[in-house]
């Protein structure tokens, strides 16, 4: 399966899929990359190295700082697929890229495609050289 | 850098042009560990200035700041433990349990905070040589402890029963509440006090500790705003320069003052202008106020280096 996507932040990554209801990274995801929001259905789930699929993040705009910290400490998801143009996640990615050079890919797909991607066991994105706003693709990833 | 972030977010949201603004609120300036400081630090180091009236939200009340260093760093409990052990044991010979991964601190009377030995997932980390050095120096400062046993750690004390009759010796349980009390007793500085210097390496810093300081400084690649002083032995200082030139260079370029064969609190005439000192040593914290008339903030090595880089605790 290949799905067309719009680049929100360039990067390259692959990992097992984790479908998530909207989460606030600030207050909702701990420093170890685990969902710590006790009211969230995925409470206790680690997002480290995961292909995160969710409509959008929610809650505090300080989620950008939390995501930046996760990226620079190597505890971030490997890629993020959203169906809304999430500027909180992207500003965290932009800040992390400035201070550490680590680039977490974030792409936007249609709501229908988001529902299709959720059933893929693993996903891959390679848009390291694609500018923000341009088109790329999300592929089902088959580990070697 | 700032423009890359602005235009990046603009493209995500589908903006077609930028407009002039009269004022700005910068969001997400709460402290979320290092990346936030690094991000702002990079802007500051590049000479960035705001061009319009700007506000932000922070996690610290700048007019009445509380010091994070008031909370003990649970990776840095050995000096505090030593300080408490010295208070309790006086000139006696204390026997410590719960530090060697054998079992928890024993005895009755633990309060809600739980015993120290089980503060991290039921098993305390086995102390390193540097930990034991800090513990012993502190116990010999607050008390008169010349000898101590630690079950499962010091070689003569595999089991408690090797060195005493566990049924008859008086037992005290130390809890995290005790560590907080020790931290508060060792921190004598008033909340608004500005730091004049950071004093590390009491007792003399080992090669590993010198390298740890160097690594912390290299990680940040920024000149400390508060001077760092380190005591070490002359042979250790020589070994650092000879065998680890990169670490040595990091200390030199950060302006770290390496004092060999003595302690900074023994040099009062050199530092007549010192008022407030931050240290990772319970021994220094114990003696400094008396020998130098200074106020002290006790913190872990990491907190000390962080404070030096940031210009305050």
CSV table of C-alpha atoms in Angstrom, one decimal:
chain,number,residue,atom,x,y,z
A,1,UNK,CA,0.0,0.0,0.0
A,2,UNK,CA,1.3,3.5,-0.9
A,3,UNK,CA,-0.6,6.6,0.2
A,4,UNK,CA,0.0,10.1,-1.1
A,5,UNK,CA,1.0,12.5,1.6
A,6,UNK,CA,1.9,16.2,2.2
A,7,UNK,CA,5.2,16.9,3.9
A,8,UNK,CA,4.8,18.8,7.2
A,9,UNK,CA,8.4,18.2,8.3
A,10,UNK,CA,11.1,16.5,6.2
A,11,UNK,CA,12.9,13.4,7.4
A,12,UNK,CA,13.2,9.7,7.0
A,13,UNK,CA,11.9,7.0,9.3
A,14,UNK,CA,10.1,3.6,9.6
A,15,UNK,CA,8.6,1.7,12.4
A,16,UNK,CA,5.7,-0.4,13.7
A,17,UNK,CA,2.4,1.4,13.5
A,18,UNK,CA,0.8,2.8,16.6
A,19,UNK,CA,-2.7,4.3,16.1
A,20,UNK,CA,-3.5,6.9,18.7
A,21,UNK,CA,-6.4,9.1,19.7
A,22,UNK,CA,-5.3,12.7,19.8
A,23,UNK,CA,-2.8,13.2,22.6
A,24,UNK,CA,-1.2,16.3,24.2
A,25,UNK,CA,2.5,15.8,24.3
A,26,UNK,CA,2.8,18.3,27.1
A,27,UNK,CA,1.4,16.6,30.2
A,28,UNK,CA,0.3,13.6,28.2
A,29,UNK,CA,3.7,12.0,27.1
A,30,UNK,CA,6.5,11.5,29.5
A,31,UNK,CA,10.2,12.1,29.1
A,32,UNK,CA,10.6,8.5,28.3
A,33,UNK,CA,8.3,8.7,25.3
A,34,UNK,CA,5.4,6.9,27.1
A,35,UNK,CA,1.8,8.1,27.2
A,36,UNK,CA,1.3,9.2,30.8
A,37,UNK,CA,-2.1,10.8,30.4
A,38,UNK,CA,-4.2,8.5,32.7
A,39,UNK,CA,-7.3,9.5,30.8
A,40,UNK,CA,-5.9,8.5,27.5
A,41,UNK,CA,-6.9,5.1,26.1
A,42,UNK,CA,-3.3,4.4,25.2
A,43,UNK,CA,-2.0,5.2,28.7
A,44,UNK,CA,1.2,3.4,29.3
A,45,UNK,CA,2.0,2.8,25.6
A,46,UNK,CA,5.5,3.7,24.5
A,47,UNK,CA,5.7,5.8,21.4
A,48,UNK,CA,9.5,5.4,21.0
A,49,UNK,CA,10.5,4.4,17.5
A,50,UNK,CA,6.8,4.0,16.5
A,51,UNK,CA,5.1,5.1,13.3
A,52,UNK,CA,2.5,7.3,15.0
A,53,UNK,CA,-0.8,7.6,13.2
A,54,UNK,CA,-3.3,10.1,14.7
A,55,UNK,CA,-5.6,12.8,13.4
A,56,UNK,CA,-3.7,15.5,15.2
A,57,UNK,CA,-2.2,16.3,18.6
A,58,UNK,CA,-4.2,18.1,21.2
A,59,UNK,CA,-3.9,20.2,24.3
A,60,UNK,CA,-1.0,22.5,25.2
A,61,UNK,CA,1.0,24.2,22.5
A,62,UNK,CA,4.0,23.4,24.8
A,63,UNK,CA,3.7,20.0,23.3
A,64,UNK,CA,6.2,21.3,20.8
A,65,UNK,CA,8.9,21.6,23.5
A,66,UNK,CA,8.1,18.1,24.8
A,67,UNK,CA,8.4,16.6,21.3
A,68,UNK,CA,11.6,18.5,20.7
A,69,UNK,CA,13.0,17.1,23.9
A,70,UNK,CA,12.0,13.5,22.9
A,71,UNK,CA,13.6,14.0,19.5
A,72,UNK,CA,16.9,15.3,20.9
A,73,UNK,CA,17.1,12.5,23.4
A,74,UNK,CA,16.3,9.8,20.9
A,75,UNK,CA,12.9,8.9,22.5
A,76,UNK,CA,10.6,10.2,19.8
A,77,UNK,CA,8.4,8.3,17.4
A,78,UNK,CA,10.2,7.4,14.1
A,79,UNK,CA,7.6,9.1,12.0
A,80,UNK,CA,4.2,10.8,12.5
A,81,UNK,CA,1.2,10.7,10.1
A,82,UNK,CA,-1.6,13.1,10.8
A,83,UNK,CA,-4.7,14.2,8.9
A,84,UNK,CA,-4.6,17.9,10.0
A,85,UNK,CA,-1.8,20.4,9.6
A,86,UNK,CA,-0.5,20.2,13.1
A,87,UNK,CA,1.7,23.2,13.7
A,88,UNK,CA,2.4,22.3,17.4
A,89,UNK,CA,4.1,19.0,16.3
A,90,UNK,CA,5.9,20.7,13.5
A,91,UNK,CA,7.3,23.5,15.5
A,92,UNK,CA,8.8,21.0,17.9
A,93,UNK,CA,10.4,19.2,14.9
A,94,UNK,CA,11.7,22.4,13.5
A,95,UNK,CA,13.3,23.4,16.9
A,96,UNK,CA,14.8,19.9,17.4
A,97,UNK,CA,16.3,20.0,13.9
A,98,UNK,CA,17.9,23.4,14.7
A,99,UNK,CA,19.6,22.3,17.9
A,100,UNK,CA,20.5,18.7,17.2
A,101,UNK,CA,20.1,18.1,13.5
A,102,UNK,CA,17.7,15.2,14.2
A,103,UNK,CA,14.8,15.3,11.7
A,104,UNK,CA,11.5,13.6,12.5
A,105,UNK,CA,9.3,13.2,9.4
A,106,UNK,CA,5.7,14.4,9.8
A,107,UNK,CA,3.3,14.0,6.9
A,108,UNK,CA,-0.4,14.8,6.4
A,109,UNK,CA,-2.8,12.4,4.6
A,110,UNK,CA,-6.6,12.6,4.0
A,111,UNK,CA,-8.8,11.4,6.8
A,112,UNK,CA,-9.8,8.4,4.7
A,113,UNK,CA,-6.2,7.4,4.0
A,114,UNK,CA,-5.4,7.8,7.7
A,115,UNK,CA,-8.0,5.1,8.5
A,116,UNK,CA,-6.4,2.9,5.8
A,117,UNK,CA,-2.9,3.3,7.2
A,118,UNK,CA,-4.0,2.4,10.7
A,119,UNK,CA,-4.3,-1.3,9.7
A,120,UNK,CA,-0.8,-1.5,8.3
A,121,UNK,CA,1.5,-3.2,10.8
A,122,UNK,CA,4.4,-1.0,10.0
A,123,UNK,CA,5.0,2.2,7.9
A,124,UNK,CA,7.9,4.0,6.2
A,125,UNK,CA,8.4,7.6,5.0
A,126,UNK,CA,11.3,9.0,3.1
A,127,UNK,CA,10.9,12.8,2.6
A,128,UNK,CA,14.3,14.0,3.9
A,129,UNK,CA,14.8,16.1,0.8
A,130,UNK,CA,11.2,17.2,0.1
A,131,UNK,CA,10.3,20.8,1.2
A,132,UNK,CA,7.4,21.4,3.6
A,133,UNK,CA,4.1,21.5,1.7
A,134,UNK,CA,5.3,19.3,-1.2
A,135,UNK,CA,4.1,15.8,-1.9
A,136,UNK,CA,5.6,12.5,-0.8
A,137,UNK,CA,4.3,9.0,0.0
A,138,UNK,CA,3.7,6.8,3.1
A,139,UNK,CA,4.4,3.1,2.4
A,140,UNK,CA,3.7,0.0,4.2
A,141,UNK,CA,7.0,-1.2,5.6
A,142,UNK,CA,8.0,-4.8,5.6
A,143,UNK,CA,11.0,-5.3,8.0
A,144,UNK,CA,13.8,-7.5,6.6
B,1,UNK,CA,17.3,30.1,12.3
B,2,UNK,CA,14.2,32.0,13.6
B,3,UNK,CA,13.1,32.6,10.0
B,4,UNK,CA,13.4,28.9,9.2
B,5,UNK,CA,11.0,28.1,12.0
B,6,UNK,CA,8.6,30.8,11.1
B,7,UNK,CA,8.4,30.0,7.4
B,8,UNK,CA,8.3,26.2,8.2
B,9,UNK,CA,5.2,26.6,10.4
B,10,UNK,CA,3.7,29.1,7.8
B,11,UNK,CA,4.0,26.5,5.1
B,12,UNK,CA,2.4,23.8,7.3
B,13,UNK,CA,-0.6,26.0,7.9
B,14,UNK,CA,-0.9,27.0,4.2
B,15,UNK,CA,0.0,30.7,4.8
B,16,UNK,CA,0.8,32.5,1.6
B,17,UNK,CA,2.5,35.6,3.1
B,18,UNK,CA,3.9,37.0,6.3
B,19,UNK,CA,2.5,40.2,7.8
B,20,UNK,CA,4.0,42.9,10.1
B,21,UNK,CA,3.2,42.5,13.8
B,22,UNK,CA,3.3,45.0,16.6
B,23,UNK,CA,3.9,42.6,19.5
B,24,UNK,CA,4.5,38.9,20.0
B,25,UNK,CA,3.7,36.3,22.6
B,26,UNK,CA,6.3,33.4,22.6
B,27,UNK,CA,4.6,30.2,23.7
B,28,UNK,CA,6.2,27.0,25.0
B,29,UNK,CA,8.9,28.6,27.1
B,30,UNK,CA,8.2,26.3,30.0
B,31,UNK,CA,11.2,24.3,31.2
B,32,UNK,CA,11.1,20.9,29.6
B,33,UNK,CA,14.6,19.8,30.2
B,34,UNK,CA,17.6,20.6,28.1
B,35,UNK,CA,16.3,21.1,24.6
B,36,UNK,CA,14.4,24.3,25.5
B,37,UNK,CA,17.5,25.8,27.0
B,38,UNK,CA,19.6,24.7,24.1
B,39,UNK,CA,17.2,26.2,21.6
B,40,UNK,CA,17.1,29.6,23.4
B,41,UNK,CA,20.8,29.4,24.1
B,42,UNK,CA,21.5,29.0,20.4
B,43,UNK,CA,19.5,32.1,19.6
B,44,UNK,CA,21.2,34.1,22.4
B,45,UNK,CA,24.7,32.9,21.4
B,46,UNK,CA,23.9,34.1,17.9
B,47,UNK,CA,23.1,37.5,19.2
B,48,UNK,CA,19.3,37.3,18.6
B,49,UNK,CA,17.2,40.2,19.9
B,50,UNK,CA,13.4,40.7,19.9
B,51,UNK,CA,12.3,43.5,17.6
B,52,UNK,CA,8.9,44.2,19.0
B,53,UNK,CA,7.4,44.0,22.6
B,54,UNK,CA,7.4,40.4,23.5
B,55,UNK,CA,5.9,38.3,26.3
B,56,UNK,CA,6.3,34.6,27.2
B,57,UNK,CA,5.1,32.1,29.6
B,58,UNK,CA,7.5,30.4,32.0
B,59,UNK,CA,7.4,27.8,34.7
B,60,UNK,CA,9.3,30.0,37.2
B,61,UNK,CA,8.1,33.0,39.0
B,62,UNK,CA,10.9,35.4,38.1
B,63,UNK,CA,10.2,37.9,40.8
B,64,UNK,CA,10.2,35.2,43.5
B,65,UNK,CA,12.1,32.3,42.1
B,66,UNK,CA,12.2,29.0,43.9
B,67,UNK,CA,15.4,27.1,43.5
B,68,UNK,CA,15.0,23.7,41.9
B,69,UNK,CA,18.2,22.7,43.7
B,70,UNK,CA,16.2,22.6,46.9
B,71,UNK,CA,15.0,19.2,45.8
B,72,UNK,CA,17.5,16.4,46.2
B,73,UNK,CA,18.7,14.8,43.0
B,74,UNK,CA,18.0,11.2,43.7
B,75,UNK,CA,21.1,10.2,41.7
B,76,UNK,CA,23.1,12.2,44.2
B,77,UNK,CA,22.1,10.9,47.6
B,78,UNK,CA,25.4,9.6,48.9
B,79,UNK,CA,26.7,12.9,50.3
B,80,UNK,CA,23.4,13.5,52.0
B,81,UNK,CA,23.4,10.0,53.3
B,82,UNK,CA,26.9,10.5,54.7
B,83,UNK,CA,25.9,13.7,56.3
B,84,UNK,CA,22.9,12.0,58.0
B,85,UNK,CA,25.0,9.0,59.0
B,86,UNK,CA,27.6,11.3,60.6
B,87,UNK,CA,24.9,13.1,62.6
B,88,UNK,CA,23.5,9.8,63.9
B,89,UNK,CA,26.7,7.8,64.4
B,90,UNK,CA,28.9,10.6,65.8
B,91,UNK,CA,32.2,8.9,66.4
B,92,UNK,CA,30.7,5.4,66.4
B,93,UNK,CA,31.0,2.9,63.6
B,94,UNK,CA,27.8,2.9,61.5
B,95,UNK,CA,26.7,-0.2,59.6
B,96,UNK,CA,24.6,0.6,56.5
B,97,UNK,CA,22.3,-1.7,54.8
B,98,UNK,CA,20.1,-1.3,51.7
B,99,UNK,CA,22.8,0.2,49.5
B,100,UNK,CA,24.3,-2.9,48.1
B,101,UNK,CA,21.3,-4.3,46.4
B,102,UNK,CA,21.1,-6.9,49.2
B,103,UNK,CA,17.7,-5.7,50.5
B,104,UNK,CA,16.0,-2.6,51.6
B,105,UNK,CA,17.0,-0.4,54.6
B,106,UNK,CA,15.8,-2.4,57.6
B,107,UNK,CA,14.1,-1.4,60.8
B,108,UNK,CA,10.8,0.0,61.8
B,109,UNK,CA,9.4,3.5,61.8
B,110,UNK,CA,9.6,4.4,58.1
B,111,UNK,CA,7.4,7.3,57.2
B,112,UNK,CA,5.2,7.7,54.2
B,113,UNK,CA,8.1,8.7,52.0
B,114,UNK,CA,9.5,5.1,52.2
B,115,UNK,CA,13.0,3.9,53.0
B,116,UNK,CA,15.9,5.4,51.0
B,117,UNK,CA,17.2,2.0,50.0
B,118,UNK,CA,14.0,1.3,48.1
B,119,UNK,CA,13.5,4.7,46.6
B,120,UNK,CA,14.0,3.5,43.1
B,121,UNK,CA,12.0,0.5,42.1
B,122,UNK,CA,12.9,-1.4,45.2
B,123,UNK,CA,16.6,-1.6,44.6
B,124,UNK,CA,19.2,1.1,45.2
B,125,UNK,CA,22.2,1.2,42.8
B,126,UNK,CA,25.4,-0.2,44.2
B,127,UNK,CA,27.5,2.7,45.2
B,128,UNK,CA,30.7,3.4,43.1
B,129,UNK,CA,34.0,4.3,44.6
B,130,UNK,CA,33.2,8.0,44.1
B,131,UNK,CA,29.9,7.6,45.9
B,132,UNK,CA,31.6,5.9,48.8
B,133,UNK,CA,34.2,8.7,48.9
B,134,UNK,CA,31.4,11.3,49.0
B,135,UNK,CA,29.5,9.4,51.7
B,136,UNK,CA,32.6,8.8,53.9
B,137,UNK,CA,33.8,12.5,53.6
B,138,UNK,CA,30.3,13.7,54.6
B,139,UNK,CA,30.0,11.3,57.5
B,140,UNK,CA,33.4,12.4,58.7
B,141,UNK,CA,32.3,16.0,58.5
B,142,UNK,CA,28.9,16.0,60.1
B,143,UNK,CA,30.0,13.3,62.6
B,144,UNK,CA,33.3,11.8,63.5
B,145,UNK,CA,33.0,8.7,61.5
B,146,UNK,CA,36.4,7.1,60.8
B,147,UNK,CA,35.1,3.7,59.8
B,148,UNK,CA,31.9,2.4,58.3
B,149,UNK,CA,30.5,-0.9,57.0
B,150,UNK,CA,28.0,-1.3,54.2
B,151,UNK,CA,26.4,-4.6,53.8
B,152,UNK,CA,27.2,-6.2,50.5
B,153,UNK,CA,29.5,-3.4,49.5
B,154,UNK,CA,32.6,-3.0,51.8
B,155,UNK,CA,34.5,-6.3,51.6
B,156,UNK,CA,34.4,-7.3,55.2
B,157,UNK,CA,30.7,-7.0,55.4
B,158,UNK,CA,29.0,-9.5,53.1
B,159,UNK,CA,26.2,-9.9,55.5
B,160,UNK,CA,25.2,-7.6,58.4
B,161,UNK,CA,26.0,-10.5,60.9
B,162,UNK,CA,29.6,-10.4,59.7
B,163,UNK,CA,30.3,-7.2,61.6
B,164,UNK,CA,27.7,-7.0,64.4
B,165,UNK,CA,24.7,-8.6,66.1
B,166,UNK,CA,21.8,-7.2,64.1
B,167,UNK,CA,19.4,-8.0,66.9
B,168,UNK,CA,21.1,-5.8,69.5
B,169,UNK,CA,22.5,-2.7,67.6
B,170,UNK,CA,20.3,0.4,67.5
B,171,UNK,CA,18.7,0.9,64.1
B,172,UNK,CA,17.7,4.1,62.4
B,173,UNK,CA,15.7,4.1,59.1
B,174,UNK,CA,16.5,7.0,56.8
B,175,UNK,CA,13.8,8.1,54.4
B,176,UNK,CA,13.6,10.5,51.5
B,177,UNK,CA,12.2,13.0,54.0
B,178,UNK,CA,15.5,12.8,55.9
B,179,UNK,CA,17.4,13.5,52.6
B,180,UNK,CA,15.2,16.5,52.0
B,181,UNK,CA,16.0,17.7,55.6
B,182,UNK,CA,19.7,17.2,55.0
B,183,UNK,CA,19.5,19.1,51.7
B,184,UNK,CA,17.8,22.0,53.5
B,185,UNK,CA,20.3,22.0,56.3
B,186,UNK,CA,23.2,22.0,53.9
B,187,UNK,CA,21.6,24.8,51.8
B,188,UNK,CA,22.1,27.9,53.8
B,189,UNK,CA,21.8,30.5,51.0
B,190,UNK,CA,18.7,32.7,50.9
B,191,UNK,CA,16.3,32.2,48.1
B,192,UNK,CA,17.3,35.4,46.2
B,193,UNK,CA,21.0,34.9,46.5
B,194,UNK,CA,23.2,35.0,43.3
B,195,UNK,CA,25.9,32.4,42.9
B,196,UNK,CA,29.5,33.6,42.9
B,197,UNK,CA,31.2,30.3,42.1
B,198,UNK,CA,30.7,26.6,41.8
B,199,UNK,CA,33.0,24.4,43.9
B,200,UNK,CA,33.4,20.7,42.9
B,201,UNK,CA,35.8,18.0,43.8
B,202,UNK,CA,35.7,17.8,47.6
B,203,UNK,CA,37.1,15.2,48.3
B,204,UNK,CA,39.5,15.5,45.4
B,205,UNK,CA,37.8,14.7,42.1
B,206,UNK,CA,38.7,11.4,40.5
B,207,UNK,CA,39.7,11.1,36.9
B,208,UNK,CA,36.2,9.8,36.1
B,209,UNK,CA,34.6,12.9,37.8
B,210,UNK,CA,36.9,15.3,36.0
B,211,UNK,CA,35.8,13.6,32.7
B,212,UNK,CA,32.2,13.8,33.7
B,213,UNK,CA,32.5,17.6,34.2
B,214,UNK,CA,34.3,17.9,30.9
B,215,UNK,CA,31.6,15.9,29.1
B,216,UNK,CA,28.8,18.0,30.6
B,217,UNK,CA,30.6,21.2,29.5
B,218,UNK,CA,31.3,19.8,26.0
B,219,UNK,CA,27.7,18.8,25.6
B,220,UNK,CA,26.6,22.4,25.9
B,221,UNK,CA,29.4,24.1,24.0
B,222,UNK,CA,28.9,27.3,25.9
B,223,UNK,CA,31.1,29.2,28.3
B,224,UNK,CA,29.9,29.0,31.9
B,225,UNK,CA,28.5,32.2,33.2
B,226,UNK,CA,29.6,31.4,36.8
B,227,UNK,CA,33.2,30.2,37.4
B,228,UNK,CA,33.7,26.6,38.2
B,229,UNK,CA,36.4,25.5,40.6
B,230,UNK,CA,37.5,21.9,40.9
B,231,UNK,CA,39.8,20.3,43.5
B,232,UNK,CA,41.8,17.3,42.5
B,233,UNK,CA,45.2,15.7,43.1
B,234,UNK,CA,48.1,16.8,41.0
B,235,UNK,CA,48.6,13.4,39.6
B,236,UNK,CA,45.0,13.1,38.6
B,237,UNK,CA,45.2,16.6,36.9
B,238,UNK,CA,48.4,15.4,35.1
B,239,UNK,CA,46.7,12.2,34.0
B,240,UNK,CA,43.8,14.1,32.6
B,241,UNK,CA,46.0,16.3,30.5
B,242,UNK,CA,48.2,13.4,29.3
B,243,UNK,CA,45.7,10.7,28.7
B,244,UNK,CA,42.5,12.6,27.9
B,245,UNK,CA,43.5,15.8,26.1
B,246,UNK,CA,40.0,16.5,24.7
B,247,UNK,CA,38.5,16.5,28.2
B,248,UNK,CA,41.4,18.6,29.5
B,249,UNK,CA,40.9,21.1,26.7
B,250,UNK,CA,37.1,21.2,27.5
B,251,UNK,CA,37.9,22.3,31.1
B,252,UNK,CA,40.5,24.8,29.9
B,253,UNK,CA,38.3,26.4,27.3
B,254,UNK,CA,35.4,26.6,29.8
B,255,UNK,CA,37.7,28.5,32.2
B,256,UNK,CA,37.5,25.8,34.9
B,257,UNK,CA,39.9,26.5,37.7
B,258,UNK,CA,41.6,23.3,38.7
B,259,UNK,CA,43.1,23.5,42.2
B,260,UNK,CA,45.5,20.7,43.1
B,261,UNK,CA,46.3,19.3,46.5
B,262,UNK,CA,44.2,21.6,48.6
B,263,UNK,CA,40.5,22.5,48.9
B,264,UNK,CA,38.9,25.7,47.8
B,265,UNK,CA,37.5,26.4,51.2
B,266,UNK,CA,41.0,26.5,52.6
B,267,UNK,CA,41.8,29.5,50.4
B,268,UNK,CA,39.7,32.3,52.0
B,269,UNK,CA,42.1,35.1,51.3
B,270,UNK,CA,42.0,34.4,47.5
B,271,UNK,CA,38.2,34.6,47.5
B,272,UNK,CA,37.3,37.4,49.8
B,273,UNK,CA,34.5,38.4,47.5
B,274,UNK,CA,32.7,35.1,47.5
B,275,UNK,CA,29.3,35.3,49.2
B,276,UNK,CA,27.3,32.3,47.8
B,277,UNK,CA,28.7,29.0,46.6
B,278,UNK,CA,27.1,26.0,45.0
B,279,UNK,CA,28.7,22.7,45.6
B,280,UNK,CA,28.1,19.0,45.1
B,281,UNK,CA,30.0,18.1,48.2
B,282,UNK,CA,28.3,17.7,51.6
B,283,UNK,CA,31.7,18.1,53.1
B,284,UNK,CA,32.2,21.5,51.4
B,285,UNK,CA,28.7,22.6,52.3
B,286,UNK,CA,29.4,21.6,55.9
B,287,UNK,CA,32.7,23.5,56.2
B,288,UNK,CA,32.4,26.3,53.7
B,289,UNK,CA,30.1,28.6,55.9
B,290,UNK,CA,32.5,28.3,58.8
B,291,UNK,CA,35.9,28.6,57.0
B,292,UNK,CA,34.9,31.2,54.5
B,293,UNK,CA,31.8,32.9,55.8
B,294,UNK,CA,29.9,32.0,52.7
B,295,UNK,CA,26.3,30.8,52.1
B,296,UNK,CA,25.9,27.5,50.3
B,297,UNK,CA,23.5,25.8,47.9
B,298,UNK,CA,24.0,22.1,47.8
B,299,UNK,CA,23.2,20.3,44.5
B,300,UNK,CA,24.3,17.4,42.3
B,301,UNK,CA,27.3,17.7,40.0
B,302,UNK,CA,24.9,17.9,37.0
B,303,UNK,CA,22.8,20.6,38.7
B,304,UNK,CA,26.1,22.5,39.5
B,305,UNK,CA,27.3,22.5,36.0
B,306,UNK,CA,23.9,23.4,34.7
B,307,UNK,CA,23.8,26.4,37.1
B,308,UNK,CA,27.2,27.5,35.9
B,309,UNK,CA,26.1,27.4,32.3
B,310,UNK,CA,22.8,29.1,33.0
B,311,UNK,CA,24.1,31.7,35.4
B,312,UNK,CA,22.1,30.7,38.4
B,313,UNK,CA,20.4,27.8,40.3
